[in-house]
Coordinates of C-alpha atoms in Angstrom, one line a residue:
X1 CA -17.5 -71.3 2.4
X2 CA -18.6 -71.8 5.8
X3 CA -16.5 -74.2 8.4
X4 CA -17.7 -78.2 7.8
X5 CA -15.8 -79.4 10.1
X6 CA -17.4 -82.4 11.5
X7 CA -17.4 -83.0 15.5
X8 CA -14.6 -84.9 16.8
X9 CA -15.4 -88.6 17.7
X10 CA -17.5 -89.6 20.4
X11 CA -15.5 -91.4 23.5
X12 CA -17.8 -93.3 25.7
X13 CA -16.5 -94.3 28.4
X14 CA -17.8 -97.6 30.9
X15 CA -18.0 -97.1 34.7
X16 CA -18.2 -100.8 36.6
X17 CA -20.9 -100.1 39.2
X18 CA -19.4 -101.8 42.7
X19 CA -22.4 -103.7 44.8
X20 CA -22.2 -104.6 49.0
X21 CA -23.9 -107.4 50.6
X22 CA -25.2 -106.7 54.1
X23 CA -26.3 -109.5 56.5
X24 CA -30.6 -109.5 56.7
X25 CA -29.7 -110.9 60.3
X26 CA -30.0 -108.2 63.8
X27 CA -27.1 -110.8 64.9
X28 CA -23.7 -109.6 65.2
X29 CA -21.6 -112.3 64.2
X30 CA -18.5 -112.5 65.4
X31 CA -14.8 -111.2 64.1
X32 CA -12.7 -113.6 62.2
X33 CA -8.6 -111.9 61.8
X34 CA -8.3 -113.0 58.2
X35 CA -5.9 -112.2 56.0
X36 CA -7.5 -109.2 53.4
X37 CA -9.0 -110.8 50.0
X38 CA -7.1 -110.0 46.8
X39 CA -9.0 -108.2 44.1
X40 CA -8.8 -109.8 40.9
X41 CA -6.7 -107.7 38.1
X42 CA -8.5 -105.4 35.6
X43 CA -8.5 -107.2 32.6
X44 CA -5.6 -105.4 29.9
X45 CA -7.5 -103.6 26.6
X46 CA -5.1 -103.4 24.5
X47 CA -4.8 -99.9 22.8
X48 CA -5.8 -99.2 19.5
X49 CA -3.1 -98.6 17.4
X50 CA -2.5 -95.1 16.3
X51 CA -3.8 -94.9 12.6
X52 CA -1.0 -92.4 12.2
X53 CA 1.8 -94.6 13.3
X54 CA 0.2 -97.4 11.3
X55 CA 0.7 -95.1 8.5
X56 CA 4.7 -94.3 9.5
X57 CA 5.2 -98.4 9.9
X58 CA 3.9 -99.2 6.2
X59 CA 6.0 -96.3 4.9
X60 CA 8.9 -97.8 6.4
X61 CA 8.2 -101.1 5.2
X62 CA 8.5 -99.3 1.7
X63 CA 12.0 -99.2 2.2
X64 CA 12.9 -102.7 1.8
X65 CA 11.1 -102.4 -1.7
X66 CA 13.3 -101.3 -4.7
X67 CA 12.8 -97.4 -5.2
X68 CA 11.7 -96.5 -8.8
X69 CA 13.0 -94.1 -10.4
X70 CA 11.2 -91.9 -12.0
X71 CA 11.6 -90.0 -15.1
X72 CA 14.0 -87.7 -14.3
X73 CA 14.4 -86.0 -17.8
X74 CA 10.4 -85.7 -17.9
X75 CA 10.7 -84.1 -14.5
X76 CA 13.5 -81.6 -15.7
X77 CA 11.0 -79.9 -18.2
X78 CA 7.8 -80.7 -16.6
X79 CA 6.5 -77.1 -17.0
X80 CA 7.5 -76.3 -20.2
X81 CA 6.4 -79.1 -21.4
X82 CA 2.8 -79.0 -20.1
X83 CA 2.2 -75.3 -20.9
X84 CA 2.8 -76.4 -24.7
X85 CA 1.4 -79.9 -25.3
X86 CA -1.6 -80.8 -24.3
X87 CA -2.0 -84.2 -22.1
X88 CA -2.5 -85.2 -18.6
X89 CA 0.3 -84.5 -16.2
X90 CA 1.8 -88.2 -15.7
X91 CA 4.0 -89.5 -13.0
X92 CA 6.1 -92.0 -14.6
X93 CA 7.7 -94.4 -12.0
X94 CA 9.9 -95.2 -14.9
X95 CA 11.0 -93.1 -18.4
X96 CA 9.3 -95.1 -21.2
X97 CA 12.2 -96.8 -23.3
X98 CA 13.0 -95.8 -26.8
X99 CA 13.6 -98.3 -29.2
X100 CA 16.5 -100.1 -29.0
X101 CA 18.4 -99.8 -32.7
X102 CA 20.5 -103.1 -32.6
X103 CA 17.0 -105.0 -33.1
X104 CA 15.9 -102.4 -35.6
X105 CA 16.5 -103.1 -39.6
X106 CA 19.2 -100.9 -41.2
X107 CA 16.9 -98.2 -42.5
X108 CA 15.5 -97.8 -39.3
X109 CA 18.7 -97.5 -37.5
X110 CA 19.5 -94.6 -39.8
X111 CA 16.0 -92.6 -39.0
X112 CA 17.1 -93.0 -35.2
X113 CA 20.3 -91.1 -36.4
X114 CA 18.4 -88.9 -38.4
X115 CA 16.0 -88.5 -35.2
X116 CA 18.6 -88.6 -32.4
X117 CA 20.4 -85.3 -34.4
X118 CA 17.6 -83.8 -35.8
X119 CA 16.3 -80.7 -34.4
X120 CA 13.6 -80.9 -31.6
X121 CA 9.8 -80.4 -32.8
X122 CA 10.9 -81.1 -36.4
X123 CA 12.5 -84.7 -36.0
X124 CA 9.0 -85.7 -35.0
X125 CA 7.5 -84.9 -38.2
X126 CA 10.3 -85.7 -40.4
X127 CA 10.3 -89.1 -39.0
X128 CA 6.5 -89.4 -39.3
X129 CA 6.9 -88.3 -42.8
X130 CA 9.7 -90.9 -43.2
X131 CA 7.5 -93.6 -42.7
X132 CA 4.0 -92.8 -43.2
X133 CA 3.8 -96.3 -45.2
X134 CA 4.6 -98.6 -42.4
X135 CA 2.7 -97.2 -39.6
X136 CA 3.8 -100.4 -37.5
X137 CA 7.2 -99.1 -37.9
X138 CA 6.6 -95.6 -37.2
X139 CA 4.9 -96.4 -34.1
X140 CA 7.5 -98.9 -33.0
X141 CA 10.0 -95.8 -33.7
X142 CA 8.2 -92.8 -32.5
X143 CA 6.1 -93.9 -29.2
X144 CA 8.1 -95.3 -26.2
X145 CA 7.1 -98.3 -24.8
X146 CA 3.1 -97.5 -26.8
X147 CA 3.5 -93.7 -25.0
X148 CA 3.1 -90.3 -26.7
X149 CA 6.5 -89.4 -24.8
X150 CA 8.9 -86.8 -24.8
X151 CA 10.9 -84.9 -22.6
X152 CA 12.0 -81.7 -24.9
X153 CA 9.2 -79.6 -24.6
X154 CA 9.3 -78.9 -28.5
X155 CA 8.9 -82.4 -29.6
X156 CA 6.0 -82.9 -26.8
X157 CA 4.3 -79.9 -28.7
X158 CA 5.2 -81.6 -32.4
X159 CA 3.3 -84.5 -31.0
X160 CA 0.4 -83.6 -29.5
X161 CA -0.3 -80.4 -31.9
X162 CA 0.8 -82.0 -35.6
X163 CA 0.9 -86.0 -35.6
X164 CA -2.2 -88.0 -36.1
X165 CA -4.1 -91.0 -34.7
X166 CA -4.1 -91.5 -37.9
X167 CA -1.1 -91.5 -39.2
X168 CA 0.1 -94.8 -36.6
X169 CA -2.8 -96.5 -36.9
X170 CA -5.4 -97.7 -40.0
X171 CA -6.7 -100.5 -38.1
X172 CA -10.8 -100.6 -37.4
X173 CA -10.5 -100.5 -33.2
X174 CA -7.3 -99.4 -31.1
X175 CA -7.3 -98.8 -26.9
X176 CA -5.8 -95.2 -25.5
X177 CA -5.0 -95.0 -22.3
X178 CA -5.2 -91.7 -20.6
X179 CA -4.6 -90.9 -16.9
X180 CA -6.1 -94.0 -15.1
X181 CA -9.1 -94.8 -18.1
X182 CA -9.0 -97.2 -21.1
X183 CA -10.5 -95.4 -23.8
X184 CA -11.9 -97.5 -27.0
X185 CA -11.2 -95.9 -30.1
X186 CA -13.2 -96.4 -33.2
X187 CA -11.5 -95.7 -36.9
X188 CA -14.2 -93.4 -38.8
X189 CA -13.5 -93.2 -42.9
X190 CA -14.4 -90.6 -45.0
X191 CA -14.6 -90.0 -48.1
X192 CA -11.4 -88.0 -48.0
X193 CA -8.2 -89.6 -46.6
X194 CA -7.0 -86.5 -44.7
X195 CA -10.9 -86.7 -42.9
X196 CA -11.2 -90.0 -41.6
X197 CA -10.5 -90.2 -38.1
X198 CA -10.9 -92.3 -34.6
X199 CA -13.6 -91.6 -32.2
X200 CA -14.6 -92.6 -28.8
X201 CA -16.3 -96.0 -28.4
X202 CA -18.3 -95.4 -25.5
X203 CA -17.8 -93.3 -22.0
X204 CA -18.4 -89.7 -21.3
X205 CA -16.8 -88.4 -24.6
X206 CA -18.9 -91.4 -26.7
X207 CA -19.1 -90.2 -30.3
X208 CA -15.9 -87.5 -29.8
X209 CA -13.0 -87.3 -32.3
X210 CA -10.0 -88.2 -30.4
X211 CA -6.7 -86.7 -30.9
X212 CA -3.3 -87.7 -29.5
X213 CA -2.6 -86.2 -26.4
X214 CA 1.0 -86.1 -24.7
X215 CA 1.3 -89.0 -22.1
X216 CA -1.3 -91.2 -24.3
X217 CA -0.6 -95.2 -24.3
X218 CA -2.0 -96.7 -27.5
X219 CA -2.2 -100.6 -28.6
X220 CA -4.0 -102.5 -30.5
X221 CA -5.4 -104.4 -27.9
X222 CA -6.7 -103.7 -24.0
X223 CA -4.1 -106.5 -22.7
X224 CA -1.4 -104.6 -24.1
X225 CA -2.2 -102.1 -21.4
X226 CA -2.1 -103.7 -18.4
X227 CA 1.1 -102.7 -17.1
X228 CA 1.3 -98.9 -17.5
X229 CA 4.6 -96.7 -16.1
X230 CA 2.8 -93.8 -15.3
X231 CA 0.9 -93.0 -12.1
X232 CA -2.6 -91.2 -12.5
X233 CA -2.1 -88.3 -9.8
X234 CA -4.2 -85.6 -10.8
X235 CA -7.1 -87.5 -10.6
X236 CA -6.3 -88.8 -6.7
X237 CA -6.1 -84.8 -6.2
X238 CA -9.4 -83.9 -7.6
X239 CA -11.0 -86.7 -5.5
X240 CA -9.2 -85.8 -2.5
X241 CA -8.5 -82.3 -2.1
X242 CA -4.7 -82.0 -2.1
X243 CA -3.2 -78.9 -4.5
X244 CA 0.7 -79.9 -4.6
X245 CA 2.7 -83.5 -4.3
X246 CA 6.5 -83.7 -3.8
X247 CA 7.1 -87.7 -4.1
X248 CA 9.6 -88.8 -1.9
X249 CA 9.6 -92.8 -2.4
X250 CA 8.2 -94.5 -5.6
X251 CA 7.6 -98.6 -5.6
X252 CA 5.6 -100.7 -7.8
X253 CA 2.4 -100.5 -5.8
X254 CA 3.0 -97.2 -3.6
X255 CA 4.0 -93.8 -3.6
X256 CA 4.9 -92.2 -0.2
X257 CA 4.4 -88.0 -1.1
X258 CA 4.0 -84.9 0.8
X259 CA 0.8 -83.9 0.2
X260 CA -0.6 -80.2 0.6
X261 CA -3.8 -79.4 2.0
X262 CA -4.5 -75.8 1.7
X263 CA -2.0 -74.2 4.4
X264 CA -1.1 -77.7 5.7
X265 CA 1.6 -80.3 4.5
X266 CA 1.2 -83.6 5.8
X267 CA 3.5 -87.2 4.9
X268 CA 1.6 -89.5 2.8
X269 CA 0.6 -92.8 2.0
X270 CA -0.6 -93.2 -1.7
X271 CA -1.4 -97.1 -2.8
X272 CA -1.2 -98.0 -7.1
X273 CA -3.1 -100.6 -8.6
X274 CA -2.0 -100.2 -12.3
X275 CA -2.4 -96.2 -12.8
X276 CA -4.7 -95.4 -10.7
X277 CA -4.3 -94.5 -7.5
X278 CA -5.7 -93.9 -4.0
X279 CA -4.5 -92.0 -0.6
X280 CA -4.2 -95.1 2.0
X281 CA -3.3 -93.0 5.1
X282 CA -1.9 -89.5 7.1
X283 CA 1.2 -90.6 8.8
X284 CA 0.3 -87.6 11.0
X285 CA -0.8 -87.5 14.7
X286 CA -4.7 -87.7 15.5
X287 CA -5.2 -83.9 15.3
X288 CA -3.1 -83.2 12.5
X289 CA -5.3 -85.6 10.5
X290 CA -9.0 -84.3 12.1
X291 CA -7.6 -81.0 10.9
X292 CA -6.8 -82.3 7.4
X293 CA -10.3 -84.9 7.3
X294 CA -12.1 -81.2 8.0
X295 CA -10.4 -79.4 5.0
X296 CA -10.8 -82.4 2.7
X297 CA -15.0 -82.3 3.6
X298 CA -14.7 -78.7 3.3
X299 CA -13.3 -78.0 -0.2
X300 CA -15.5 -81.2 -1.4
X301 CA -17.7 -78.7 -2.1
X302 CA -15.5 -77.3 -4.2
X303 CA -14.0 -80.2 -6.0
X304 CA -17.7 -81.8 -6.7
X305 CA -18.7 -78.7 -8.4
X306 CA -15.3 -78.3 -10.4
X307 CA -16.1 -81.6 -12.0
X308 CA -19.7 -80.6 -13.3
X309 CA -18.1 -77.8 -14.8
X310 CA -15.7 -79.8 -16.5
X311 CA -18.3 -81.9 -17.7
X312 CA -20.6 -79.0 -18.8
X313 CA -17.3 -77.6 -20.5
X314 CA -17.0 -81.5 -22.4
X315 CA -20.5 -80.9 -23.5
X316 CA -20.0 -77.2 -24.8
X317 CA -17.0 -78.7 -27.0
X318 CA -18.9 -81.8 -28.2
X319 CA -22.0 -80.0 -29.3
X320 CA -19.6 -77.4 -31.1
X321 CA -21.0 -74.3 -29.7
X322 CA -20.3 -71.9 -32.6
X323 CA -18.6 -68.5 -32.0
X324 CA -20.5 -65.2 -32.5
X325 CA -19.0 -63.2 -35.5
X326 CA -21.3 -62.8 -37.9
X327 CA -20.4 -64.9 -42.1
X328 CA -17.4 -62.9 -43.7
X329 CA -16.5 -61.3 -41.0
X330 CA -12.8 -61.2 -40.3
X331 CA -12.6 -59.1 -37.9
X332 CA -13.5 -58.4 -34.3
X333 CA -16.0 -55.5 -34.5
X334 CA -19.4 -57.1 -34.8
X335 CA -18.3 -60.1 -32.3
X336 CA -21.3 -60.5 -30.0
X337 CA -24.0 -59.1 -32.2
X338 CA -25.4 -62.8 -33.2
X339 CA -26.7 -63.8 -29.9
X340 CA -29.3 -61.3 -29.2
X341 CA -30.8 -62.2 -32.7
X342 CA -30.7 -65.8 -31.3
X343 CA -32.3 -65.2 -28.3
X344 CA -35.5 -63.8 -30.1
X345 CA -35.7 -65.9 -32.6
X346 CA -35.5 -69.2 -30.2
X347 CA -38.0 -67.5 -27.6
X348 CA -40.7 -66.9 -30.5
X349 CA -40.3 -71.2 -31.3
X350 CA -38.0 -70.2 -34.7
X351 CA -35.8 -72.7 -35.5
X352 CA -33.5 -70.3 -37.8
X353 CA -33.0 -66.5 -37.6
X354 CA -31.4 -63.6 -39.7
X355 CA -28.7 -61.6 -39.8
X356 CA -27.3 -59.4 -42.4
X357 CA -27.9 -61.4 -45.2
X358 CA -27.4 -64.8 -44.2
X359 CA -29.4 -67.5 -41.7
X360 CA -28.5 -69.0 -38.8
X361 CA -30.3 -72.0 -37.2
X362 CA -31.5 -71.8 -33.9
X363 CA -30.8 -75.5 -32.8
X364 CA -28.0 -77.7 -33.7
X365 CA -28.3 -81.3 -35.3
X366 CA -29.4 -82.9 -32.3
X367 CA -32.5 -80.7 -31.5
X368 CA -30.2 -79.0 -28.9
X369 CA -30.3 -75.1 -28.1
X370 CA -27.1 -73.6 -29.7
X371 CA -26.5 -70.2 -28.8
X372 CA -23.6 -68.3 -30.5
X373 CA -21.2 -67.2 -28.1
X374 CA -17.9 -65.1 -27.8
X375 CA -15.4 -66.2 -25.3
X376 CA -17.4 -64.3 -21.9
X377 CA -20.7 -66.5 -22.8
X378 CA -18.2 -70.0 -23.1
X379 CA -17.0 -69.4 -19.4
X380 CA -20.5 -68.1 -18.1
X381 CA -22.4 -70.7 -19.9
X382 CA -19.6 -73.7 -18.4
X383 CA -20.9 -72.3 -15.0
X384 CA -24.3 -72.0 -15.7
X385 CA -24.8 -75.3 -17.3
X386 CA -22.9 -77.2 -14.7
X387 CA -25.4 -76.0 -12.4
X388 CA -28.9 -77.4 -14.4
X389 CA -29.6 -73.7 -15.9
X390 CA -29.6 -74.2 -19.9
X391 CA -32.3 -73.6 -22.6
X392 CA -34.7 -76.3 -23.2
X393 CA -34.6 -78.5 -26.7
X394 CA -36.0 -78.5 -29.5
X395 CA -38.9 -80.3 -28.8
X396 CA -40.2 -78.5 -25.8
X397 CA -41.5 -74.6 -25.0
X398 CA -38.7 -72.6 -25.6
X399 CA -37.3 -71.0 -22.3
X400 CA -34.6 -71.2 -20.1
X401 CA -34.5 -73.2 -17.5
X402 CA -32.8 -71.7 -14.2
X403 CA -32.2 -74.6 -11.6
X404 CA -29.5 -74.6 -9.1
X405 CA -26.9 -71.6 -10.3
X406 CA -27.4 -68.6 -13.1
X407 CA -26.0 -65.6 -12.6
X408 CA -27.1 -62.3 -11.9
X409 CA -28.3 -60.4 -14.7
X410 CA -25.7 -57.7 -15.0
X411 CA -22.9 -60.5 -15.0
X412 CA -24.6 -62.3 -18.0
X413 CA -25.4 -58.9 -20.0
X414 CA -21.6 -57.7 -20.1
X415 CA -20.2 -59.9 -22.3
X416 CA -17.3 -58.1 -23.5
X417 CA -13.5 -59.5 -21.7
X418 CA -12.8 -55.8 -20.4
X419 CA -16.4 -55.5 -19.0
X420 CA -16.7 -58.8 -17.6
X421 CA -13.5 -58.0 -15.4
X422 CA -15.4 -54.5 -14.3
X423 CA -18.7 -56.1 -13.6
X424 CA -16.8 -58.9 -11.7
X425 CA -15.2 -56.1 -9.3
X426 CA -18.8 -54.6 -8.5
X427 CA -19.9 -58.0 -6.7
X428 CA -16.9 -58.7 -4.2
X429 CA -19.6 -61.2 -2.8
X430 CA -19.4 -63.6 -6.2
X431 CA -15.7 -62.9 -7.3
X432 CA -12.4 -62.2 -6.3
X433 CA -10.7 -59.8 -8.7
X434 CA -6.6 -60.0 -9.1
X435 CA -5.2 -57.8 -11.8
X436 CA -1.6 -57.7 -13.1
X437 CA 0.5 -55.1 -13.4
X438 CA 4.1 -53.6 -14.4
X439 CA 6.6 -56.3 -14.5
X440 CA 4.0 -59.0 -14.0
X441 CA 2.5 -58.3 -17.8
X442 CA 5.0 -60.5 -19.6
X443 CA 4.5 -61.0 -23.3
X444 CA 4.1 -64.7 -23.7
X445 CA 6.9 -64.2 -27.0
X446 CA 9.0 -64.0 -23.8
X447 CA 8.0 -67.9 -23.3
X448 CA 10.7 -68.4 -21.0
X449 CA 9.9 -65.5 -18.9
X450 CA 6.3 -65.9 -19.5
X451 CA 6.5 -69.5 -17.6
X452 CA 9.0 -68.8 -15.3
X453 CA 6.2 -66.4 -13.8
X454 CA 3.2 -69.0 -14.1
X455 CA 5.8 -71.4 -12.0
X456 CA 6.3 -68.9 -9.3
X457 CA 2.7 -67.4 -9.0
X458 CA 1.1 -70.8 -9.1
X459 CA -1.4 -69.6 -6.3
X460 CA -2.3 -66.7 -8.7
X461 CA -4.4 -69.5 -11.0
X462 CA -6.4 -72.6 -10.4
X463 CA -9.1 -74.4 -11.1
X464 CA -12.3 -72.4 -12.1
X465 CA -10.5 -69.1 -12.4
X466 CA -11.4 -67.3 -15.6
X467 CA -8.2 -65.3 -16.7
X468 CA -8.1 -62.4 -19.3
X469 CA -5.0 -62.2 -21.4
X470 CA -4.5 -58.3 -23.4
X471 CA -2.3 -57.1 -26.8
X472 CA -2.1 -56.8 -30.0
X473 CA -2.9 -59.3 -32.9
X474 CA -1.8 -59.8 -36.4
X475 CA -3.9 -56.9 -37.0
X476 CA -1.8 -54.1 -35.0
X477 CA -4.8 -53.8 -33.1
X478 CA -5.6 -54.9 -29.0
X479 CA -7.5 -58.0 -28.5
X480 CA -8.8 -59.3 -25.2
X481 CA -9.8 -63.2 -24.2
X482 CA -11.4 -64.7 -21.8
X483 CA -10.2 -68.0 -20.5
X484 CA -11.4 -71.0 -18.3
X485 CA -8.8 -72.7 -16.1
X486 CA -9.9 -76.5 -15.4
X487 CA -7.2 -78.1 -14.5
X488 CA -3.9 -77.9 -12.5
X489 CA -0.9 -79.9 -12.1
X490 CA -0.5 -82.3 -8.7
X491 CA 3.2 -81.8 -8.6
X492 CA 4.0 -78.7 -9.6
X493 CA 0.4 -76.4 -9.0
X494 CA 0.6 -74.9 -12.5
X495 CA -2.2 -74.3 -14.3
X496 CA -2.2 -76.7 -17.5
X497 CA -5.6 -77.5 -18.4
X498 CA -7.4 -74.5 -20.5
X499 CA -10.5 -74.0 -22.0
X500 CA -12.0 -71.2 -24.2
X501 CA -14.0 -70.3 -27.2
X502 CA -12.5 -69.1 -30.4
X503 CA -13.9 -69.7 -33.4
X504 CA -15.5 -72.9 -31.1
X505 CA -14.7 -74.2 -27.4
X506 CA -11.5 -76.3 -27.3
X507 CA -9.4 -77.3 -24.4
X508 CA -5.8 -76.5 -25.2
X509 CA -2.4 -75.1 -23.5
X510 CA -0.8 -71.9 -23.0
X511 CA 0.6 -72.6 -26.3
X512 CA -2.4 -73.4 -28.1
X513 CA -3.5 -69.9 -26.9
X514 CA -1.3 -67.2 -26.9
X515 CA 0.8 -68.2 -29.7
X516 CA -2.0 -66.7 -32.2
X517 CA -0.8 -63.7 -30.6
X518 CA 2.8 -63.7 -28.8
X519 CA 2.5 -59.8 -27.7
X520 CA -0.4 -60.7 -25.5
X521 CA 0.1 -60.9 -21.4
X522 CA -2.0 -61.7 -18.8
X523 CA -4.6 -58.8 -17.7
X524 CA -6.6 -60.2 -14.7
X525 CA -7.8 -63.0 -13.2
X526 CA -11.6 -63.7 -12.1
X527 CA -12.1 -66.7 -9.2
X528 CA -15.6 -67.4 -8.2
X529 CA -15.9 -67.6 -4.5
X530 CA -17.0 -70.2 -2.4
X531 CA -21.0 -69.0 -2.5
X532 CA -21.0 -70.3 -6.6
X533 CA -19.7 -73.6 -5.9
X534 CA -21.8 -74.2 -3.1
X535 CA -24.7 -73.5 -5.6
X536 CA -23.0 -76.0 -8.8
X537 CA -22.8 -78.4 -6.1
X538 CA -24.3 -81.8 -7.1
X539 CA -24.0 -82.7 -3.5
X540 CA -26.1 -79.5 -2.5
X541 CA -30.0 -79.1 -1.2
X542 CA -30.2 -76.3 -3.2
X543 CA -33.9 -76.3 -4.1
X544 CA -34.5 -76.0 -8.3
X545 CA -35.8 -72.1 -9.0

């Protein structure tokens, strides 16, 4: 991406023009001895203060405040715990409290026992099983404070991959809070208990089936929300740029952090209003903070186009895109054959299409276009639709619709994992190409190891990357997978947030992912350079094709 950085200010400076009166008179008038006139003093201007010492005076107000402190035993297992449970990365300026057992009835106090010895990951659904009657109970028991909370990385993943909305709640409308946004949730029966679920209200994911996600604050009601523990920072750093945040000082209403921009670390002011947050000031000297106001319009860019493909990759998992393996199929071998079929039959205005036997239709429920697609065409498609290019509904002339990004054609037509990674190295112009080697190919049945790597090779993966993992399945045989990194952890850098298509898109975690198949490592990664997101850029001039 090319320079932005914007001109320094402006100084103008005011010159005070001096005048002389001469006499209009030819006579010489004569010499008075006087003693010489006094100019008046310059008036004083005071200076401007400094914005940067501004800055280092408010932080040191802080210190009269009481210093929060944290959640330490959160903190401990940060990692661990976000490469196997899916959630937003919280900052807590305070643990969430269990409940306390002297106000809890004697059977109760028994299941905190039961719980407090129990083995991690199982004690969350024995206890759920425990009391699947008295959900007020359960929740009172299981959720801290209204959070989905833990700080053993196996009960985090019990949580968030095995209990229920469903299971705390039955009653018609509940309120999630997630990062800095109040969610809505409406309760959605079927005609099966183990079907009816809660779905979004409203927002960007109206219509959605939500599921508990680690970090989650659920009540019944929106007042019940209004004062959160936890501290939305990863959505200050995809508005503002910064990749990594060591918090120093934590109060009710600020945070001061060290905040990295790119190569540059600079001391921080963050203000809190309830969750969210927002960067108040650089308590860095004038040029340290030009340099950092050039990076931040810089990598906008960047950070604007990252959040259409997170939208584009919210509509992909809304609208359900299928995967391509042919009905009956179990196994890999005629993955990718669907498509192609697809493509004809939605270009000759067919609204179904045959393969082998059985028929496919051509556009989902809505009227939309729904291509099948293997795990390649998920990642390509997140790109392409986030930049306008997609293929027109149902109720228009079929054909797709290139407007600010596609890519080229021999990027699109290699679908397979091991080609995309080949095709990738042939345009050094559109992708950077890192591949992984020796030591580095870690079986992620190594967890430990597995993570341990991931936490020191945090610049290896961020947002936007596509990363190919490699090994063998169930079936002795070698499987490759594509995979979408969204999102990455303020604190620590590492890559939580994933996305990918199997069997249909879903975000999950490392977890989620590899533990279908524990003797698969990491193969390569793919980032897009700077010329794509310029193009996805909502911000951009770029002209529709």
């Amino acid at each position: 991406m090319a320079s932005s950085r914007s001109a320094l200010p402006t100084v103008l400076l005011l010159a005070a023009a001096l005048c002389g009166c001469g006499s209009s008179s030819a006579e010489v008038a004569p010499a008075v001895t006087s003693r010489p006139a006094t100019a008046a003093p310059a008036p004083t201007v005071a200076a401007a203060p400094d914005e940067g010492e501004t800055c280092r005076a408010r932080i040191r107000e802080l210190e009269s405040e009481e210093a929060l402190p944290g959640a330490p035993g959160f903190e401990a297992n940060r990692i661990a715990i976000l490469g196997r449970a899916q959630g937003e990365p919280m900052v807590f300026v305070r643990a969430p409290v269990a409940a306390d057992p002297a106000d809890q009835s004697d059977d109760a106090r028994r299941s905190l026992e039961v719980f407090a010895k129990g083995r991690p990951g199982g004690r969350v659904l024995g206890l759920v099983k425990r009391h699947k009657t008295d959900k007020p109970l359960l929740r009172s028991l299981l959720l801290r404070q209204g959070y989905v909370y833990a700080e053993d990385p196996q009960d985090a993943l019990s949580f968030a991959a095995h209990v229920k909305l469903t299971d705390l709640f039955d009653d018609p409308k509940i309120f999630v809070q997630r990062g800095s946004e109040t969610h809505e949730l409406a309760r959605v029966e079927e005609k099966r208990p183990s079907e009816t679920h809660y779905k979004f209200a409203g927002g960007i994911f109206a219509g959605q089936t939500a599921n508990l996600q680690l970090g989650d604050r659920l009540a019944l009601t929106q007042d019940e929300l209004s004062t959160p523990l936890h501290r939305d920072l990863a959505a200050l750093a995809e508005e503002t740029g910064f990749e990594r945040a060591k918090l120093l000082r934590m109060t009710e209403h600020a945070i001061v952090a060290d905040l990295q921009f790119g190569a540059r670390t600079v001391r921080a002011l963050i203000e809190t209003k309830g969750a969210a947050a927002t960067l108040a000031c650089i308590a860095e000297d004038e040029g340290t903070r030009q340099e950092i106001a050039a990076y931040r319009e810089e990598e906008g860019t960047r950070l604007r186009a990252l959040a259409s493909i997170r939208d584009a990759v919210t509509t992909l998992v809304h609208e359900s895109m299928r995967f391509d393996r042919p009905f009956d199929e179990k196994g890999p071998d005629k993955d990718g054959q669907l498509r192609p079929a697809w493509t004809t039959a939605y270009l000759q205005g067919r609204t179904s299409f045959g393969y082998e036997g059985h028929s496919y239709p051509v556009f989902n429920p809505a009227g939309r276009a729904w291509p099948p697609e293997v795990c390649v065409d998920f990642v390509l498609d997140s790109y392409e639709r986030a930049g306008g290019t997609w293929y027109s509904d149902r109720d228009l002339p079929p054909g797709r619709v290139e407007r600010h990004f596609a890519w080229v054609s021999d990027v699109r037509a290699l679908r397979g994992v091991i080609g995309f990674g080949e095709t990738a190295e042939k345009h050094p112009e559109l992708f950077e190409v890192r591949r992984f080697q020796g030591n580095e190919r870690i079986q992620f049945g190594e967890r430990q190891r597995f993570f341990d790597f991931l936490a020191t090779h945090t610049h290896e993966l961020r947002a936007g990357d596509v990363v190919a993992i490699h090994g063998l399945k169930r079936d002795d045989r070698i499987h490759q997978h594509a995979i979408l990194v969204e999102r990455t952890d303020p604190i620590t850098g590492f890559a939580y947030g994933l996305a990918d298509q199997m069997r249909r898109p879903r975000r999950r975690t490392w977890e989620g992912i590899m533990a279908e198949a524990p003797k698969r490592s990491l193969l390569f990664r793919v980032r897009p350079k700077d010329v794509v997101f310029d193009a996805i850029d909502p911000a951009g001039k770029a002209p529709d094709r």
